[in-house]
Amino acid sequence: MKSENHNNDIVLVVDDSPDALSLIHDTLEQAHMDVLVALEGKQALTIAKRIRPDIILMDAIMPVMDGFTACKALKQDPALANIPVIFMTGLNHTDDIVRGLEAGGVDYLTKPIQPNELLARMKVHLSNARLNNNAQFALDSMGQNLMTFDRSGGIAWATPQTHALMAKARLTPDWQADQLSHLVKDWLDHSPQEGNRLPLSHLEYPLTLKFLGMTEQSEALVKLEDGERLSGAELLRNRLSLTERESQVLHWIANGKTNREIGEILAMSPRTVNKHLEQIFPKLGVENRTSAAGVALRIQANAE
């Protein structure tokens, strides 16, 4: 993570060609980016773990460890997996392009690199990465019990709050591997509709999985619900007779989020968020978002 005083994007350039490195280095410095350099994949992994870059420009064919192998290794590290990787190479066969994308790359540039095209592509992927990181940070930090499962029923990602709730229910790693994965795989094989729930029985503490949809990575996005206590948006929906979407919007309003931030989190436009607020205010008997947030915070405090 960047320091408060560091606003330049950090770019890791991985290439064993001195001429290519020189051209790219000069292009990026002129664009006010900070440049890190590695000559092959293994060295790139070491640098990325020490100084996490915002984006990586990766040559495909290099000695010691090639770019395809290095990219796969990056994507297997949770701390580095979200860094966008753009492949740069003289290879231009379709099979090579597919291989780069399957390794986890987000884009593919053919050498010789055109500086203007490179900067334009980087701008797009840096912007997308920031949006994804902001949304995930919000989910991680604001108490959402969310998680994703792969098609085999394994847990791919979960917020800290989800891990805490699983620990509370003594949902051990062995139980996850031996029973939970089979339950979830069977559930997903039946293509559940949005809102469908899967109760987890035989636990010391009751939990339920609520299906929210599929992610772009073809993983199931699921909410882990506390079987004994309503919280967050569910609590607001229950106490204030709001719709599911209205309760979600109010929940994030109470957590200090702007309409734009709420739109990013809930995958809706800021204008749609505002339309929900127009319905929420009269239901709560308030006139503005500050008063609405106050109502929500009082309900949440009393439920603690």
PDB file of N, CA, C and O in Angstrom, residues 227-283:
ATOM      1  N   GLY A 227     -27.116 -17.247  12.369  1.00  0.00           N
ATOM      2  CA  GLY A 227     -28.438 -17.811  12.604  1.00  0.00           C
ATOM      3  C   GLY A 227     -29.128 -17.318  13.860  1.00  0.00           C
ATOM      4  O   GLY A 227     -30.339 -17.498  14.015  1.00  0.00           O
ATOM      5  N   GLU A 228     -28.413 -16.677  14.750  1.00  0.00           N
ATOM      6  CA  GLU A 228     -29.022 -16.262  16.013  1.00  0.00           C
ATOM      7  C   GLU A 228     -29.238 -14.764  16.115  1.00  0.00           C
ATOM      8  O   GLU A 228     -29.952 -14.315  16.999  1.00  0.00           O
ATOM      9  N   ARG A 229     -28.626 -13.979  15.236  1.00  0.00           N
ATOM     10  CA  ARG A 229     -28.753 -12.531  15.380  1.00  0.00           C
ATOM     11  C   ARG A 229     -28.734 -11.844  14.026  1.00  0.00           C
ATOM     12  O   ARG A 229     -27.848 -12.092  13.221  1.00  0.00           O
ATOM     13  N   LEU A 230     -29.706 -10.999  13.816  1.00  0.00           N
ATOM     14  CA  LEU A 230     -29.699 -10.176  12.610  1.00  0.00           C
ATOM     15  C   LEU A 230     -28.683  -9.057  12.773  1.00  0.00           C
ATOM     16  O   LEU A 230     -28.470  -8.563  13.891  1.00  0.00           O
ATOM     17  N   SER A 231     -28.066  -8.658  11.693  1.00  0.00           N
ATOM     18  CA  SER A 231     -27.101  -7.566  11.751  1.00  0.00           C
ATOM     19  C   SER A 231     -27.059  -6.850  10.412  1.00  0.00           C
ATOM     20  O   SER A 231     -27.644  -7.309   9.427  1.00  0.00           O
ATOM     21  N   GLY A 232     -26.384  -5.700  10.371  1.00  0.00           N
ATOM     22  CA  GLY A 232     -26.186  -4.975   9.130  1.00  0.00           C
ATOM     23  C   GLY A 232     -27.475  -4.654   8.411  1.00  0.00           C
ATOM     24  O   GLY A 232     -28.483  -4.267   9.011  1.00  0.00           O
ATOM     25  N   ALA A 233     -27.461  -4.846   7.101  1.00  0.00           N
ATOM     26  CA  ALA A 233     -28.626  -4.519   6.278  1.00  0.00           C
ATOM     27  C   ALA A 233     -29.836  -5.384   6.625  1.00  0.00           C
ATOM     28  O   ALA A 233     -30.976  -4.914   6.582  1.00  0.00           O
ATOM     29  N   GLU A 234     -29.615  -6.656   6.996  1.00  0.00           N
ATOM     30  CA  GLU A 234     -30.723  -7.536   7.354  1.00  0.00           C
ATOM     31  C   GLU A 234     -31.465  -7.005   8.581  1.00  0.00           C
ATOM     32  O   GLU A 234     -32.697  -7.055   8.664  1.00  0.00           O
ATOM     33  N   LEU A 235     -30.722  -6.503   9.549  1.00  0.00           N
ATOM     34  CA  LEU A 235     -31.328  -5.935  10.753  1.00  0.00           C
ATOM     35  C   LEU A 235     -32.178  -4.713  10.405  1.00  0.00           C
ATOM     36  O   LEU A 235     -33.318  -4.567  10.883  1.00  0.00           O
ATOM     37  N   LEU A 236     -31.645  -3.836   9.565  1.00  0.00           N
ATOM     38  CA  LEU A 236     -32.383  -2.631   9.171  1.00  0.00           C
ATOM     39  C   LEU A 236     -33.634  -2.993   8.385  1.00  0.00           C
ATOM     40  O   LEU A 236     -34.690  -2.375   8.561  1.00  0.00           O
ATOM     41  N   ARG A 237     -33.523  -3.975   7.533  1.00  0.00           N
ATOM     42  CA  ARG A 237     -34.687  -4.408   6.746  1.00  0.00           C
ATOM     43  C   ARG A 237     -35.788  -4.929   7.660  1.00  0.00           C
ATOM     44  O   ARG A 237     -36.977  -4.632   7.474  1.00  0.00           O
ATOM     45  N   ASN A 238     -35.397  -5.688   8.680  1.00  0.00           N
ATOM     46  CA  ASN A 238     -36.362  -6.276   9.598  1.00  0.00           C
ATOM     47  C   ASN A 238     -37.037  -5.229  10.478  1.00  0.00           C
ATOM     48  O   ASN A 238     -38.254  -5.264  10.697  1.00  0.00           O
ATOM     49  N   ARG A 239     -36.267  -4.278  10.975  1.00  0.00           N
ATOM     50  CA  ARG A 239     -36.799  -3.299  11.933  1.00  0.00           C
ATOM     51  C   ARG A 239     -37.526  -2.137  11.264  1.00  0.00           C
ATOM     52  O   ARG A 239     -38.405  -1.523  11.877  1.00  0.00           O
ATOM     53  N   LEU A 240     -37.161  -1.812  10.028  1.00  0.00           N
ATOM     54  CA  LEU A 240     -37.693  -0.598   9.397  1.00  0.00           C
ATOM     55  C   LEU A 240     -38.618  -0.873   8.210  1.00  0.00           C
ATOM     56  O   LEU A 240     -39.057   0.061   7.538  1.00  0.00           O
ATOM     57  N   SER A 241     -38.898  -2.140   7.943  1.00  0.00           N
ATOM     58  CA  SER A 241     -39.802  -2.507   6.840  1.00  0.00           C
ATOM     59  C   SER A 241     -39.319  -1.939   5.496  1.00  0.00           C
ATOM     60  O   SER A 241     -40.091  -1.377   4.718  1.00  0.00           O
ATOM     61  N   LEU A 242     -38.022  -2.064   5.247  1.00  0.00           N
ATOM     62  CA  LEU A 242     -37.429  -1.610   3.989  1.00  0.00           C
ATOM     63  C   LEU A 242     -37.294  -2.786   3.026  1.00  0.00           C
ATOM     64  O   LEU A 242     -37.314  -3.942   3.439  1.00  0.00           O
ATOM     65  N   THR A 243     -37.151  -2.468   1.746  1.00  0.00           N
ATOM     66  CA  THR A 243     -36.821  -3.522   0.790  1.00  0.00           C
ATOM     67  C   THR A 243     -35.362  -3.921   0.995  1.00  0.00           C
ATOM     68  O   THR A 243     -34.599  -3.231   1.697  1.00  0.00           O
ATOM     69  N   GLU A 244     -34.962  -5.029   0.377  1.00  0.00           N
ATOM     70  CA  GLU A 244     -33.581  -5.492   0.538  1.00  0.00           C
ATOM     71  C   GLU A 244     -32.586  -4.447   0.037  1.00  0.00           C
ATOM     72  O   GLU A 244     -31.589  -4.159   0.708  1.00  0.00           O
ATOM     73  N   ARG A 245     -32.850  -3.874  -1.129  1.00  0.00           N
ATOM     74  CA  ARG A 245     -31.942  -2.873  -1.688  1.00  0.00           C
ATOM     75  C   ARG A 245     -31.925  -1.612  -0.822  1.00  0.00           C
ATOM     76  O   ARG A 245     -30.872  -1.021  -0.592  1.00  0.00           O
ATOM     77  N   GLU A 246     -33.088  -1.169  -0.339  1.00  0.00           N
ATOM     78  CA  GLU A 246     -33.146   0.026   0.512  1.00  0.00           C
ATOM     79  C   GLU A 246     -32.351  -0.186   1.796  1.00  0.00           C
ATOM     80  O   GLU A 246     -31.627   0.709   2.244  1.00  0.00           O
ATOM     81  N   SER A 247     -32.470  -1.374   2.376  1.00  0.00           N
ATOM     82  CA  SER A 247     -31.738  -1.651   3.616  1.00  0.00           C
ATOM     83  C   SER A 247     -30.236  -1.673   3.368  1.00  0.00           C
ATOM     84  O   SER A 247     -29.446  -1.226   4.206  1.00  0.00           O
ATOM     85  N   GLN A 248     -29.807  -2.180   2.189  1.00  0.00           N
ATOM     86  CA  GLN A 248     -28.378  -2.190   1.860  1.00  0.00           C
ATOM     87  C   GLN A 248     -27.850  -0.764   1.695  1.00  0.00           C
ATOM     88  O   GLN A 248     -26.765  -0.438   2.184  1.00  0.00           O
ATOM     89  N   VAL A 249     -28.617   0.075   0.985  1.00  0.00           N
ATOM     90  CA  VAL A 249     -28.206   1.468   0.800  1.00  0.00           C
ATOM     91  C   VAL A 249     -28.106   2.175   2.147  1.00  0.00           C
ATOM     92  O   VAL A 249     -27.120   2.877   2.433  1.00  0.00           O
ATOM     93  N   LEU A 250     -29.113   1.991   3.002  1.00  0.00           N
ATOM     94  CA  LEU A 250     -29.101   2.649   4.313  1.00  0.00           C
ATOM     95  C   LEU A 250     -27.931   2.164   5.163  1.00  0.00           C
ATOM     96  O   LEU A 250     -27.303   2.952   5.886  1.00  0.00           O
ATOM     97  N   HIS A 251     -27.634   0.879   5.071  1.00  0.00           N
ATOM     98  CA  HIS A 251     -26.498   0.330   5.820  1.00  0.00           C
ATOM     99  C   HIS A 251     -25.210   1.068   5.472  1.00  0.00           C
ATOM    100  O   HIS A 251     -24.424   1.447   6.348  1.00  0.00           O
ATOM    101  N   TRP A 252     -24.979   1.284   4.154  1.00  0.00           N
ATOM    102  CA  TRP A 252     -23.748   1.954   3.744  1.00  0.00           C
ATOM    103  C   TRP A 252     -23.784   3.451   4.024  1.00  0.00           C
ATOM    104  O   TRP A 252     -22.748   4.052   4.316  1.00  0.00           O
ATOM    105  N   ILE A 253     -24.981   4.049   3.994  1.00  0.00           N
ATOM    106  CA  ILE A 253     -25.115   5.452   4.411  1.00  0.00           C
ATOM    107  C   ILE A 253     -24.683   5.601   5.856  1.00  0.00           C
ATOM    108  O   ILE A 253     -23.956   6.536   6.228  1.00  0.00           O
ATOM    109  N   ALA A 254     -25.108   4.666   6.697  1.00  0.00           N
ATOM    110  CA  ALA A 254     -24.753   4.701   8.124  1.00  0.00           C
ATOM    111  C   ALA A 254     -23.259   4.500   8.337  1.00  0.00           C
ATOM    112  O   ALA A 254     -22.718   4.901   9.367  1.00  0.00           O
ATOM    113  N   ASN A 255     -22.599   3.892   7.340  1.00  0.00           N
ATOM    114  CA  ASN A 255     -21.153   3.692   7.441  1.00  0.00           C
ATOM    115  C   ASN A 255     -20.363   4.783   6.728  1.00  0.00           C
ATOM    116  O   ASN A 255     -19.168   4.627   6.457  1.00  0.00           O
ATOM    117  N   GLY A 256     -21.049   5.905   6.407  1.00  0.00           N
ATOM    118  CA  GLY A 256     -20.359   7.087   5.898  1.00  0.00           C
ATOM    119  C   GLY A 256     -19.988   7.068   4.439  1.00  0.00           C
ATOM    120  O   GLY A 256     -19.146   7.863   3.998  1.00  0.00           O
ATOM    121  N   LYS A 257     -20.594   6.172   3.646  1.00  0.00           N
ATOM    122  CA  LYS A 257     -20.244   6.075   2.231  1.00  0.00           C
ATOM    123  C   LYS A 257     -21.033   7.078   1.390  1.00  0.00           C
ATOM    124  O   LYS A 257     -22.191   7.373   1.674  1.00  0.00           O
ATOM    125  N   THR A 258     -20.397   7.605   0.335  1.00  0.00           N
ATOM    126  CA  THR A 258     -21.056   8.513  -0.595  1.00  0.00           C
ATOM    127  C   THR A 258     -21.909   7.696  -1.573  1.00  0.00           C
ATOM    128  O   THR A 258     -21.772   6.472  -1.666  1.00  0.00           O
ATOM    129  N   ASN A 259     -22.772   8.387  -2.323  1.00  0.00           N
ATOM    130  CA  ASN A 259     -23.583   7.687  -3.323  1.00  0.00           C
ATOM    131  C   ASN A 259     -22.712   6.955  -4.341  1.00  0.00           C
ATOM    132  O   ASN A 259     -23.031   5.850  -4.771  1.00  0.00           O
ATOM    133  N   ARG A 260     -21.611   7.573  -4.729  1.00  0.00           N
ATOM    134  CA  ARG A 260     -20.726   6.942  -5.706  1.00  0.00           C
ATOM    135  C   ARG A 260     -20.095   5.671  -5.141  1.00  0.00           C
ATOM    136  O   ARG A 260     -20.042   4.640  -5.813  1.00  0.00           O
ATOM    137  N   GLU A 261     -19.643   5.740  -3.893  1.00  0.00           N
ATOM    138  CA  GLU A 261     -19.032   4.565  -3.269  1.00  0.00           C
ATOM    139  C   GLU A 261     -20.052   3.450  -3.090  1.00  0.00           C
ATOM    140  O   GLU A 261     -19.751   2.267  -3.316  1.00  0.00           O
ATOM    141  N   ILE A 262     -21.267   3.815  -2.690  1.00  0.00           N
ATOM    142  CA  ILE A 262     -22.316   2.810  -2.518  1.00  0.00           C
ATOM    143  C   ILE A 262     -22.638   2.166  -3.864  1.00  0.00           C
ATOM    144  O   ILE A 262     -22.834   0.950  -3.958  1.00  0.00           O
ATOM    145  N   GLY A 263     -22.674   2.981  -4.914  1.00  0.00           N
ATOM    146  CA  GLY A 263     -22.928   2.447  -6.241  1.00  0.00           C
ATOM    147  C   GLY A 263     -21.889   1.424  -6.653  1.00  0.00           C
ATOM    148  O   GLY A 263     -22.215   0.387  -7.233  1.00  0.00           O
ATOM    149  N   GLU A 264     -20.615   1.690  -6.354  1.00  0.00           N
ATOM    150  CA  GLU A 264     -19.542   0.753  -6.687  1.00  0.00           C
ATOM    151  C   GLU A 264     -19.699  -0.548  -5.913  1.00  0.00           C
ATOM    152  O   GLU A 264     -19.512  -1.644  -6.452  1.00  0.00           O
ATOM    153  N   ILE A 265     -20.055  -0.448  -4.634  1.00  0.00           N
ATOM    154  CA  ILE A 265     -20.179  -1.633  -3.782  1.00  0.00           C
ATOM    155  C   ILE A 265     -21.378  -2.484  -4.192  1.00  0.00           C
ATOM    156  O   ILE A 265     -21.294  -3.713  -4.258  1.00  0.00           O
ATOM    157  N   LEU A 266     -22.509  -1.829  -4.482  1.00  0.00           N
ATOM    158  CA  LEU A 266     -23.752  -2.543  -4.785  1.00  0.00           C
ATOM    159  C   LEU A 266     -24.008  -2.715  -6.284  1.00  0.00           C
ATOM    160  O   LEU A 266     -25.061  -3.207  -6.682  1.00  0.00           O
ATOM    161  N   ALA A 267     -23.044  -2.290  -7.109  1.00  0.00           N
ATOM    162  CA  ALA A 267     -23.158  -2.433  -8.569  1.00  0.00           C
ATOM    163  C   ALA A 267     -24.403  -1.736  -9.114  1.00  0.00           C
ATOM    164  O   ALA A 267     -25.211  -2.328  -9.834  1.00  0.00           O
ATOM    165  N   MET A 268     -24.564  -0.473  -8.738  1.00  0.00           N
ATOM    166  CA  MET A 268     -25.653   0.334  -9.276  1.00  0.00           C
ATOM    167  C   MET A 268     -25.129   1.746  -9.493  1.00  0.00           C
ATOM    168  O   MET A 268     -24.056   2.099  -9.015  1.00  0.00           O
ATOM    169  N   SER A 269     -25.864   2.562 -10.232  1.00  0.00           N
ATOM    170  CA  SER A 269     -25.420   3.926 -10.492  1.00  0.00           C
ATOM    171  C   SER A 269     -25.704   4.815  -9.277  1.00  0.00           C
ATOM    172  O   SER A 269     -26.625   4.538  -8.495  1.00  0.00           O
ATOM    173  N   PRO A 270     -24.935   5.912  -9.092  1.00  0.00           N
ATOM    174  CA  PRO A 270     -25.218   6.861  -8.005  1.00  0.00           C
ATOM    175  C   PRO A 270     -26.641   7.408  -8.091  1.00  0.00           C
ATOM    176  O   PRO A 270     -27.270   7.685  -7.056  1.00  0.00           O
ATOM    177  N   ARG A 271     -27.156   7.544  -9.311  1.00  0.00           N
ATOM    178  CA  ARG A 271     -28.525   8.041  -9.471  1.00  0.00           C
ATOM    179  C   ARG A 271     -29.540   7.055  -8.898  1.00  0.00           C
ATOM    180  O   ARG A 271     -30.529   7.460  -8.271  1.00  0.00           O
ATOM    181  N   THR A 272     -29.302   5.767  -9.100  1.00  0.00           N
ATOM    182  CA  THR A 272     -30.192   4.746  -8.533  1.00  0.00           C
ATOM    183  C   THR A 272     -30.115   4.751  -7.012  1.00  0.00           C
ATOM    184  O   THR A 272     -31.130   4.578  -6.330  1.00  0.00           O
ATOM    185  N   VAL A 273     -28.914   4.953  -6.473  1.00  0.00           N
ATOM    186  CA  VAL A 273     -28.769   5.071  -5.018  1.00  0.00           C
ATOM    187  C   VAL A 273     -29.637   6.211  -4.505  1.00  0.00           C
ATOM    188  O   VAL A 273     -30.350   6.075  -3.501  1.00  0.00           O
ATOM    189  N   ASN A 274     -29.593   7.351  -5.197  1.00  0.00           N
ATOM    190  CA  ASN A 274     -30.376   8.515  -4.775  1.00  0.00           C
ATOM    191  C   ASN A 274     -31.878   8.230  -4.840  1.00  0.00           C
ATOM    192  O   ASN A 274     -32.642   8.679  -3.978  1.00  0.00           O
ATOM    193  N   LYS A 275     -32.310   7.463  -5.847  1.00  0.00           N
ATOM    194  CA  LYS A 275     -33.724   7.113  -5.945  1.00  0.00           C
ATOM    195  C   LYS A 275     -34.157   6.246  -4.762  1.00  0.00           C
ATOM    196  O   LYS A 275     -35.270   6.398  -4.236  1.00  0.00           O
ATOM    197  N   HIS A 276     -33.281   5.333  -4.337  1.00  0.00           N
ATOM    198  CA  HIS A 276     -33.588   4.528  -3.151  1.00  0.00           C
ATOM    199  C   HIS A 276     -33.712   5.425  -1.913  1.00  0.00           C
ATOM    200  O   HIS A 276     -34.594   5.217  -1.064  1.00  0.00           O
ATOM    201  N   LEU A 277     -32.832   6.424  -1.804  1.00  0.00           N
ATOM    202  CA  LEU A 277     -32.889   7.337  -0.661  1.00  0.00           C
ATOM    203  C   LEU A 277     -34.199   8.114  -0.642  1.00  0.00           C
ATOM    204  O   LEU A 277     -34.764   8.386   0.439  1.00  0.00           O
ATOM    205  N   GLU A 278     -34.693   8.465  -1.811  1.00  0.00           N
ATOM    206  CA  GLU A 278     -35.969   9.187  -1.884  1.00  0.00           C
ATOM    207  C   GLU A 278     -37.120   8.348  -1.328  1.00  0.00           C
ATOM    208  O   GLU A 278     -38.116   8.899  -0.844  1.00  0.00           O
ATOM    209  N   GLN A 279     -36.992   7.024  -1.399  1.00  0.00           N
ATOM    210  CA  GLN A 279     -38.000   6.130  -0.827  1.00  0.00           C
ATOM    211  C   GLN A 279     -37.750   5.888   0.665  1.00  0.00           C
ATOM    212  O   GLN A 279     -38.694   5.703   1.443  1.00  0.00           O
ATOM    213  N   ILE A 280     -36.472   5.896   1.060  1.00  0.00           N
ATOM    214  CA  ILE A 280     -36.104   5.612   2.445  1.00  0.00           C
ATOM    215  C   ILE A 280     -36.519   6.743   3.383  1.00  0.00           C
ATOM    216  O   ILE A 280     -37.065   6.499   4.478  1.00  0.00           O
ATOM    217  N   PHE A 281     -36.271   8.005   2.994  1.00  0.00           N
ATOM    218  CA  PHE A 281     -36.526   9.142   3.889  1.00  0.00           C
ATOM    219  C   PHE A 281     -37.960   9.173   4.421  1.00  0.00           C
ATOM    220  O   PHE A 281     -38.162   9.263   5.639  1.00  0.00           O
ATOM    221  N   PRO A 282     -38.983   9.087   3.562  1.00  0.00           N
ATOM    222  CA  PRO A 282     -40.350   9.109   4.103  1.00  0.00           C
ATOM    223  C   PRO A 282     -40.673   7.892   4.967  1.00  0.00           C
ATOM    224  O   PRO A 282     -41.448   7.996   5.925  1.00  0.00           O
ATOM    225  N   LYS A 283     -40.106   6.746   4.660  1.00  0.00           N
ATOM    226  CA  LYS A 283     -40.354   5.557   5.476  1.00  0.00           C
ATOM    227  C   LYS A 283     -39.789   5.725   6.884  1.00  0.00           C
ATOM    228  O   LYS A 283     -40.335   5.191   7.855  1.00  0.00           O
TER     229      LYS A 283
END
